[in-house]
Coordinates of C-alpha atoms and ligand atoms in Angstrom, one line a residue:
M180 CA -35.2 30.6 4.5
G181 CA -32.9 27.9 5.9
S182 CA -29.1 28.0 6.6
A183 CA -26.6 28.1 3.7
R184 CA -26.2 24.9 1.7
T185 CA -22.8 23.5 1.3
V186 CA -21.7 23.1 -2.3
V187 CA -18.3 21.5 -3.1
I188 CA -16.8 21.5 -6.6
V189 CA -13.8 19.1 -7.1
G190 CA -11.5 20.4 -9.8
A191 CA -10.8 24.0 -10.9
G192 CA -10.6 23.1 -14.6
V193 CA -12.7 24.2 -17.4
A194 CA -16.1 23.0 -16.2
G195 CA -15.5 23.3 -12.5
C196 CA -14.6 27.0 -12.8
I197 CA -17.4 28.1 -15.1
F198 CA -20.0 26.4 -13.0
A199 CA -18.4 27.8 -9.7
G200 CA -18.7 31.3 -11.2
A201 CA -22.4 30.8 -11.7
V202 CA -23.1 29.1 -8.3
A203 CA -20.9 31.6 -6.3
K204 CA -23.5 34.3 -7.0
L205 CA -26.5 32.4 -5.7
S206 CA -27.9 33.2 -2.2
G207 CA -27.7 30.8 0.5
V208 CA -24.8 28.9 -1.0
Q209 CA -21.5 28.0 0.9
L210 CA -19.0 27.2 -1.9
V211 CA -15.6 25.8 -2.0
V212 CA -13.7 24.5 -5.0
L213 CA -10.9 21.9 -4.2
E214 CA -8.1 21.8 -6.7
E215 CA -5.1 19.5 -6.5
A216 CA -2.7 21.9 -8.4
T217 CA -0.9 24.6 -6.5
A218 CA -1.9 28.2 -7.4
G219 CA -0.3 29.3 -10.6
D220 CA 0.8 25.6 -11.5
H221 CA -0.1 24.8 -15.1
S222 CA 2.7 22.2 -15.6
T223 CA 0.2 19.5 -16.9
S224 CA -1.4 22.0 -19.4
G225 CA 1.5 23.4 -21.5
T226 CA -0.2 23.0 -24.7
G227 CA -2.9 24.8 -26.9
L228 CA -6.5 24.3 -27.5
N229 CA -9.0 25.0 -30.2
I230 CA -12.4 25.7 -28.7
G231 CA -15.2 25.1 -31.0
P232 CA -17.9 27.6 -32.2
N233 CA -20.5 25.9 -30.1
A234 CA -18.7 26.6 -26.8
I235 CA -18.4 30.3 -28.0
K236 CA -22.2 30.4 -28.7
A237 CA -22.9 28.8 -25.2
L238 CA -20.6 31.5 -23.6
R239 CA -22.3 34.3 -25.7
L240 CA -25.7 33.1 -24.6
H241 CA -25.0 32.2 -20.9
E242 CA -21.8 33.9 -19.7
P243 CA -21.1 36.9 -21.9
E244 CA -18.6 38.5 -19.5
L245 CA -16.5 35.5 -19.5
L246 CA -16.5 35.3 -23.2
A247 CA -15.3 38.9 -23.5
D248 CA -12.5 38.0 -21.2
L249 CA -11.6 35.0 -23.3
L250 CA -11.8 36.9 -26.6
R251 CA -9.2 39.4 -25.3
V252 CA -6.5 36.6 -24.8
S253 CA -7.1 34.3 -27.8
A254 CA -7.1 34.2 -31.5
P255 CA -10.2 33.4 -33.7
W256 CA -10.5 29.9 -35.2
R257 CA -12.1 30.8 -38.6
R258 CA -10.7 28.2 -41.1
W259 CA -10.1 24.5 -41.1
R260 CA -7.8 23.4 -44.0
I261 CA -6.8 19.8 -44.7
S262 CA -4.0 18.9 -47.2
D263 CA -1.9 16.1 -48.3
V264 CA 1.6 16.5 -46.6
D265 CA 2.9 17.7 -49.9
G266 CA 0.6 20.8 -49.6
T267 CA -2.2 19.8 -52.1
A268 CA -5.4 21.1 -50.5
W269 CA -8.1 18.6 -50.0
Q270 CA -10.5 20.8 -48.1
D271 CA -10.6 24.3 -46.9
W272 CA -13.7 25.3 -44.8
D273 CA -14.6 28.8 -43.7
L274 CA -16.3 28.1 -40.3
R275 CA -18.5 31.0 -40.8
T276 CA -20.4 28.9 -43.4
L277 CA -21.0 26.2 -40.8
A278 CA -21.6 28.2 -37.6
E279 CA -22.8 31.6 -36.2
D280 CA -19.6 32.1 -34.2
A281 CA -15.9 31.6 -34.9
G282 CA -14.1 29.2 -32.4
I283 CA -10.9 30.3 -30.6
R284 CA -7.3 29.3 -30.4
I285 CA -5.8 29.7 -26.9
R286 CA -3.1 28.5 -24.7
W287 CA -4.3 26.1 -22.1
A288 CA -2.4 27.9 -19.2
T289 CA -4.1 31.2 -20.4
L290 CA -7.5 29.7 -20.3
Y291 CA -7.0 28.3 -16.7
D292 CA -5.7 31.7 -15.6
V293 CA -8.8 33.5 -16.8
L294 CA -11.1 31.0 -15.4
R295 CA -9.5 30.6 -12.1
E296 CA -9.0 34.3 -11.5
R297 CA -12.8 34.8 -11.6
I298 CA -13.4 32.4 -8.8
R299 CA -10.2 33.0 -6.8
N300 CA -12.0 33.7 -3.6
W301 CA -13.5 30.1 -3.5
I302 CA -10.6 27.9 -4.6
Q303 CA -8.7 25.9 -2.2
Y304 CA -5.4 24.9 -3.9
E305 CA -3.2 21.9 -3.1
S306 CA -6.4 19.9 -2.0
L307 CA -6.5 16.4 -3.6
V308 CA -9.7 14.7 -3.2
T309 CA -9.1 11.1 -2.3
R310 CA -12.5 9.8 -1.1
V311 CA -16.2 10.6 -1.3
Q312 CA -19.0 8.8 0.4
Y313 CA -22.6 9.0 1.5
N314 CA -23.5 9.6 5.2
A315 CA -26.4 8.1 7.1
D316 CA -28.2 11.4 6.8
G317 CA -28.0 11.2 3.0
L318 CA -25.4 14.0 2.5
L319 CA -21.9 13.5 1.4
T320 CA -18.4 13.5 3.1
V321 CA -15.5 14.5 0.9
E322 CA -12.0 13.7 2.1
Y323 CA -8.9 15.5 0.7
H324 CA -5.2 15.7 1.2
S325 CA -3.8 19.3 1.9
P326 CA -0.5 20.6 3.1
N327 CA -2.0 20.5 6.5
G328 CA -2.9 16.8 6.3
I329 CA -6.0 14.8 5.6
K330 CA -9.2 16.9 5.8
R331 CA -12.8 16.5 5.2
F332 CA -16.1 18.3 4.5
D333 CA -19.1 16.8 6.1
G334 CA -22.7 17.6 5.2
V335 CA -22.0 18.4 1.7
E336 CA -25.4 18.8 -0.1
L337 CA -24.2 19.2 -3.6
L338 CA -21.0 17.8 -4.8
V339 CA -19.8 18.7 -8.4
A340 CA -17.3 16.6 -10.4
G341 CA -15.2 18.9 -12.4
D342 CA -12.2 16.6 -11.8
G343 CA -11.7 15.4 -15.3
R344 CA -11.4 12.2 -17.2
Y345 CA -10.3 9.9 -14.3
S346 CA -12.8 11.5 -12.0
R347 CA -12.6 10.3 -8.4
V348 CA -16.0 11.6 -7.5
R349 CA -17.8 9.7 -10.3
R350 CA -15.8 6.6 -9.6
D351 CA -16.7 6.7 -5.9
L352 CA -20.4 7.5 -6.4
S353 CA -21.2 5.7 -9.8
G354 CA -18.5 3.3 -10.4
I355 CA -15.7 3.1 -13.0
P356 CA -17.1 4.3 -16.3
E357 CA -16.7 2.1 -19.4
C358 CA -13.9 3.2 -21.7
A359 CA -13.6 2.4 -25.4
Y360 CA -10.3 2.7 -27.3
Y361 CA -10.0 3.6 -31.1
G362 CA -6.6 2.5 -32.2
V363 CA -4.9 5.9 -32.6
A364 CA -2.2 7.6 -30.6
I365 CA -2.1 11.4 -30.3
G366 CA 1.0 13.4 -29.3
R367 CA 0.9 17.0 -28.4
L368 CA 3.6 19.7 -28.3
M369 CA 3.9 23.5 -28.1
V370 CA 6.9 25.3 -29.6
P371 CA 8.0 28.8 -30.2
D372 CA 6.7 30.2 -33.6
T373 CA 9.8 30.7 -35.8
L374 CA 7.9 30.4 -39.0
G375 CA 6.8 34.0 -39.3
G376 CA 3.1 33.4 -40.1
L377 CA 3.4 30.3 -42.4
I378 CA 1.1 28.5 -39.8
S379 CA -1.7 30.6 -38.4
D380 CA -5.3 29.1 -38.4
Y381 CA -6.2 25.4 -37.8
E382 CA -4.5 23.1 -40.5
Q383 CA -4.0 19.4 -40.8
W384 CA -1.7 17.5 -43.2
F385 CA -1.8 13.8 -44.0
N386 CA 0.8 11.2 -45.0
G387 CA -1.3 8.1 -45.3
P388 CA -3.3 7.9 -42.1
N389 CA -0.5 9.6 -40.2
R390 CA -1.8 13.2 -39.5
L391 CA -0.2 16.4 -38.5
L392 CA -2.3 19.3 -37.1
A393 CA -1.0 22.7 -36.1
F394 CA -2.3 26.2 -35.3
Q395 CA -0.8 29.4 -33.9
V396 CA -1.8 30.5 -30.3
P397 CA -1.1 33.8 -28.7
A398 CA 1.5 34.8 -28.1
D399 CA 3.9 33.5 -30.7
S400 CA 3.6 29.8 -30.2
I401 CA 2.7 26.9 -32.5
Y402 CA 0.5 24.1 -31.0
I403 CA 1.1 20.7 -32.8
A404 CA -1.0 17.6 -32.5
A405 CA 0.3 14.5 -34.4
T406 CA -1.6 11.3 -34.7
I407 CA -0.4 7.8 -35.6
P408 CA -2.6 4.5 -35.8
M409 CA -1.8 1.9 -33.2
S410 CA -3.4 -1.4 -32.0
V411 CA -6.8 -1.0 -30.5
G412 CA -6.4 -1.1 -26.7
G413 CA -2.5 -1.4 -27.0
E414 CA -0.1 0.6 -25.0
I415 CA 2.0 3.7 -26.1
T416 CA 5.3 2.2 -27.3
N417 CA 8.8 3.7 -27.0
D418 CA 9.0 4.2 -30.7
L419 CA 6.8 7.2 -30.5
Y420 CA 9.5 9.1 -28.7
R421 CA 12.2 8.2 -31.4
P422 CA 13.0 11.1 -33.9
D423 CA 13.8 8.7 -36.8
F424 CA 10.5 6.8 -36.2
L425 CA 8.5 10.1 -36.4
R426 CA 10.4 11.3 -39.4
A427 CA 9.7 8.1 -41.2
R428 CA 5.9 8.2 -40.4
Y429 CA 5.3 11.8 -41.5
N430 CA 7.8 12.3 -44.4
P431 CA 6.4 11.0 -47.7
V432 CA 8.7 8.6 -49.7
D433 CA 7.5 9.7 -53.1
R434 CA 7.0 13.4 -52.9
T435 CA 8.4 16.3 -50.8
A436 CA 6.7 17.6 -47.7
C437 CA 5.5 21.1 -47.9
P438 CA 7.5 23.9 -45.9
A439 CA 4.9 23.9 -43.1
A440 CA 4.7 20.3 -42.7
A441 CA 8.5 19.8 -43.0
W442 CA 8.9 22.4 -40.2
I443 CA 6.4 20.5 -38.0
I444 CA 8.2 17.2 -38.7
D445 CA 11.5 18.8 -37.6
Q446 CA 9.9 20.2 -34.4
L447 CA 8.5 16.8 -33.6
A448 CA 11.8 15.0 -34.2
G449 CA 13.7 17.7 -32.3
S450 CA 11.5 17.4 -29.3
A451 CA 10.6 13.7 -29.5
S452 CA 11.4 12.9 -25.9
R453 CA 9.1 15.6 -24.5
I454 CA 6.0 15.0 -26.7
H455 CA 3.0 14.0 -24.5
W456 CA 1.4 10.9 -26.2
A457 CA -2.0 9.5 -25.3
R458 CA -4.5 7.0 -26.7
F459 CA -7.8 7.9 -28.3
Q460 CA -10.5 6.9 -25.8
D461 CA -13.8 7.9 -24.6
S462 CA -16.1 6.9 -21.7
S463 CA -19.8 6.4 -21.3
P464 CA -21.7 9.6 -20.5
C465 CA -23.3 10.1 -17.1
F466 CA -24.3 13.4 -15.5
R467 CA -25.5 12.6 -11.9
D468 CA -25.4 10.0 -9.2
E469 CA -28.5 7.9 -8.5
R470 CA -29.3 9.7 -5.3
G471 CA -29.4 13.1 -6.8
R472 CA -26.5 14.6 -4.6
A473 CA -23.7 14.8 -7.3
L474 CA -23.5 16.5 -10.7
Y475 CA -20.8 15.4 -13.1
L476 CA -19.6 17.9 -15.7
G477 CA -17.0 18.0 -18.5
D478 CA -14.7 15.0 -18.9
A479 CA -15.9 13.6 -15.6
A480 CA -19.3 13.2 -17.3
H481 CA -18.1 12.2 -20.8
A482 CA -14.5 12.0 -21.9
M483 CA -14.5 12.2 -25.7
L484 CA -12.2 11.7 -28.7
P485 CA -10.2 14.7 -29.6
T486 CA -11.0 14.6 -33.3
L487 CA -13.4 17.6 -33.4
G488 CA -11.8 19.5 -30.5
Q489 CA -14.9 18.9 -28.5
G490 CA -13.4 18.0 -25.0
A491 CA -13.2 21.5 -23.5
T492 CA -15.9 22.7 -25.9
Q493 CA -18.4 20.3 -24.4
A494 CA -17.2 21.0 -20.9
I495 CA -18.0 24.7 -21.5
E496 CA -21.5 23.8 -22.8
D497 CA -22.0 21.6 -19.8
A498 CA -21.1 24.3 -17.3
C499 CA -22.9 27.1 -19.0
L500 CA -26.2 25.2 -19.2
A501 CA -25.8 23.9 -15.6
G502 CA -25.1 27.4 -14.4
T503 CA -28.3 28.7 -16.1
V504 CA -30.4 25.9 -14.6
F505 CA -29.2 26.8 -11.2
R506 CA -29.6 30.5 -11.7
A507 CA -33.2 29.9 -13.0
R508 CA -34.3 27.4 -10.3
W509 CA -32.2 27.7 -7.3
D510 CA -34.3 30.0 -5.2
S511 CA -37.4 28.0 -5.8
I512 CA -35.8 24.6 -4.7
R513 CA -33.1 25.4 -2.3
D514 CA -35.2 24.8 0.9
S515 CA -36.9 21.7 -0.6
P516 CA -35.4 18.2 0.1
S517 CA -36.6 16.9 -3.4
G518 CA -35.5 20.0 -5.2
L519 CA -31.8 19.1 -6.0
P520 CA -32.5 15.9 -7.8
V521 CA -35.0 17.6 -10.1
L522 CA -32.3 20.2 -11.1
L523 CA -29.8 17.4 -11.7
R524 CA -32.3 15.5 -13.9
G525 CA -33.1 18.7 -15.8
I526 CA -29.4 19.2 -16.6
E527 CA -29.1 15.5 -17.7
S528 CA -32.2 15.9 -20.0
L529 CA -30.7 19.1 -21.5
R530 CA -27.3 17.6 -22.1
L531 CA -27.3 13.7 -22.6
D532 CA -28.5 13.3 -26.1
R533 CA -26.4 16.4 -27.3
V534 CA -23.2 14.9 -25.7
R535 CA -24.0 11.4 -27.2
F536 CA -24.3 13.2 -30.6
A537 CA -21.0 15.0 -30.2
M538 CA -19.3 11.7 -29.1
A539 CA -20.7 9.8 -32.1
L540 CA -19.6 12.5 -34.5
S541 CA -16.2 12.6 -33.1
I542 CA -15.9 8.8 -33.6
N543 CA -17.2 9.2 -37.2
A544 CA -14.7 12.0 -38.0
A545 CA -11.9 9.9 -36.8
D546 CA -12.1 7.5 -39.7
T547 CA -9.4 9.2 -41.7
I548 CA -6.8 8.6 -39.1
R549 CA -7.1 4.9 -38.5
A550 CA -5.0 2.2 -39.9
L551 CA -5.5 1.0 -43.5
V552 CA -7.8 3.9 -44.5
D553 CA -7.8 6.1 -47.6
S554 CA -7.4 9.4 -45.8
E555 CA -7.9 11.5 -49.0
A556 CA -11.2 9.7 -50.0
G557 CA -12.4 10.0 -46.3
T558 CA -11.6 13.7 -46.2
R559 CA -13.3 14.4 -49.5
E560 CA -16.5 12.5 -48.3
K561 CA -16.6 15.1 -45.5
Q562 CA -17.7 17.6 -48.0
S563 CA -21.1 15.8 -48.3
P564 CA -24.2 17.8 -47.5
E565 CA -24.9 15.1 -44.8
F566 CA -21.7 15.5 -42.9
L567 CA -21.7 19.3 -43.2
A568 CA -25.2 19.4 -41.8
E569 CA -24.0 17.3 -38.8
L570 CA -21.2 19.7 -38.3
S571 CA -23.5 22.7 -38.4
R572 CA -25.6 21.1 -35.8
L573 CA -22.7 20.4 -33.6
Y574 CA -21.5 24.0 -33.9
G575 CA -24.9 25.6 -33.6
D576 CA -27.4 23.6 -31.7
V577 CA -26.8 25.3 -28.2
P578 CA -30.0 26.2 -26.3
S579 CA -30.9 29.7 -25.1
E580 CA -31.8 30.6 -21.6
A581 CA -35.5 30.6 -22.6
H582 CA -35.2 27.0 -23.8
V583 CA -33.4 26.0 -20.7
V584 CA -36.2 27.6 -18.5
A585 CA -38.9 25.8 -20.5
V586 CA -37.2 22.4 -20.1
M587 CA -36.9 23.0 -16.4
K588 CA -40.5 23.7 -16.0
E589 CA -41.4 20.3 -17.4
E590 CA -39.2 18.6 -14.8
Ligands
FAD162 C1 -3.0 18.0 -24.5 C2 -4.4 18.1 -24.7 C3 -4.9 18.9 -25.7 C4 -6.3 19.0 -25.8 N1 -6.8 19.8 -26.8 C5 -8.2 20.1 -26.8 C6 -8.8 21.0 -27.8 O1 -7.9 21.5 -28.7 N2 -10.0 21.3 -27.8 C7 -10.9 20.8 -26.8 O2 -12.0 21.2 -26.8 N3 -10.4 20.0 -25.9 C8 -9.1 19.6 -25.9 N4 -8.6 18.7 -25.0 C9 -9.5 18.2 -24.0 C10 -9.7 19.2 -22.9 O3 -8.6 19.7 -22.3 C11 -10.6 18.5 -21.8 O4 -11.7 17.9 -22.4 C12 -11.1 19.5 -20.8 O5 -10.0 20.2 -20.2 C13 -12.1 18.9 -19.8 O6 -12.5 19.9 -18.9 P1 -12.8 19.5 -17.4 O7 -13.3 20.7 -16.8 O8 -13.7 18.3 -17.5 O9 -11.5 18.9 -16.8 P2 -10.1 19.6 -16.7 O10 -10.0 21.0 -17.5 O11 -9.1 18.5 -17.1 O12 -9.9 20.0 -15.2 C14 -9.9 19.0 -14.2 C15 -9.4 19.7 -12.9 O13 -9.6 18.8 -11.8 C16 -8.3 18.7 -11.0 N5 -8.5 17.4 -10.4 C17 -8.4 16.2 -11.0 N6 -8.6 15.3 -10.0 C18 -8.7 15.9 -8.8 C19 -8.8 15.5 -7.5 N7 -8.9 14.2 -7.1 N8 -8.8 16.5 -6.5 C20 -8.7 17.7 -6.8 N9 -8.7 18.3 -8.0 C21 -8.5 17.3 -9.0 C22 -7.2 18.9 -12.1 O14 -6.0 19.3 -11.4 C23 -7.8 19.9 -13.0 O15 -7.5 21.3 -12.6 C24 -7.2 18.5 -24.8 C25 -6.7 17.7 -23.9 C26 -5.3 17.4 -23.7 C27 -4.8 16.6 -22.7

């Protein structure tokens, strides 16, 4: 058996932490997770998340202890109701008819707390990775800024990009990914729940194509996501931070907003200056570098549209499956120079088609929130057996450990 192999994970986010938890237990691995944030700092994550049933299934099959920890600090996502802003229901799905597992609703900061606590011995905070490059010996060098100045790791045998949508690692090793824009702005906000239960599980309300979304997250907060059509590829404008602009977009002119929607509109208008707005965009998927030294996971591999709540959800699937691949095959490849590329190709073949499917369905499901659409007709079309079958596939088609092992035998 040779000496320990250096594995560096960039980013202690959703994918990075889960994969780190799997790799840390392997023999002959020297692991470090570089994270730019300071310990306990979640300032960029002050919102909520709905995590889809497919991530819960992935955790149940591959990371059951982590799932148990997350279920303790979250609420179940069981229903998905869509209404006109006046409260007329257009759709009310019970997710149990579409999936084996319920999803969860959770604070982003809580999710990070749970994930980072499990790998606390390996995280190096305040370490911003600024450059990654191949060496003459075929290994990698990772340069990062820390409170003690510029530092580097040489001789990195496996580098994992868990550094999100604007991944430095992917950019340096595989180039800037192609991005596509979809002509929708999304604003997110979390506020105290002063409604006494009027909003609980996942709901959406439409005023034309302008859509409100809200759900309760533990403890006692309401997460709000509001979308408004914008020009494709255009910039976020100052209008979006004006209370009167938001009221005009979401308040109907010919009918009255229902109490829940009216409350959300008041919250948006009252906090207009602190809403975090972003554009709907995704990026071309890619799971590894050409030389077989770097693995890309989560948003670094495939940023996707937020329509179906699949960003963190797919990041969890990625990390769970990649962890199982490493657990199943690490001992047999760790001393072979050609072993690592085989593992990375295996992860790609397990994930690429599935991620393309999730991305395409997320685009398809965004049809009701674009300019000049009939949102009610578009929502009602989603009751079709075809769309529901796609949703069931999204929520359920997660491979077991036995399937992963079988795929890896073919690599
Ligand atoms: C406001 C908001 C709401 C969302 N809601 C949902 C939702 O409801 N459901 C859902 O499934 N998805 C949602 N998403 C998307 C989801 O958050 C992401 O898809 C998910 O977090 C991606 O996980 P990741 O592990 O790839 O990256 P992240 O969780 O973003 O983690 C990346 C980590 O890398 C660190 N990092 C970045 N660059 C560097 C560097 N150079 N050096 C060191 N560290 C670095 C960051 O600090 C961070 O800790 C939402 C996103 C936003 C912004």
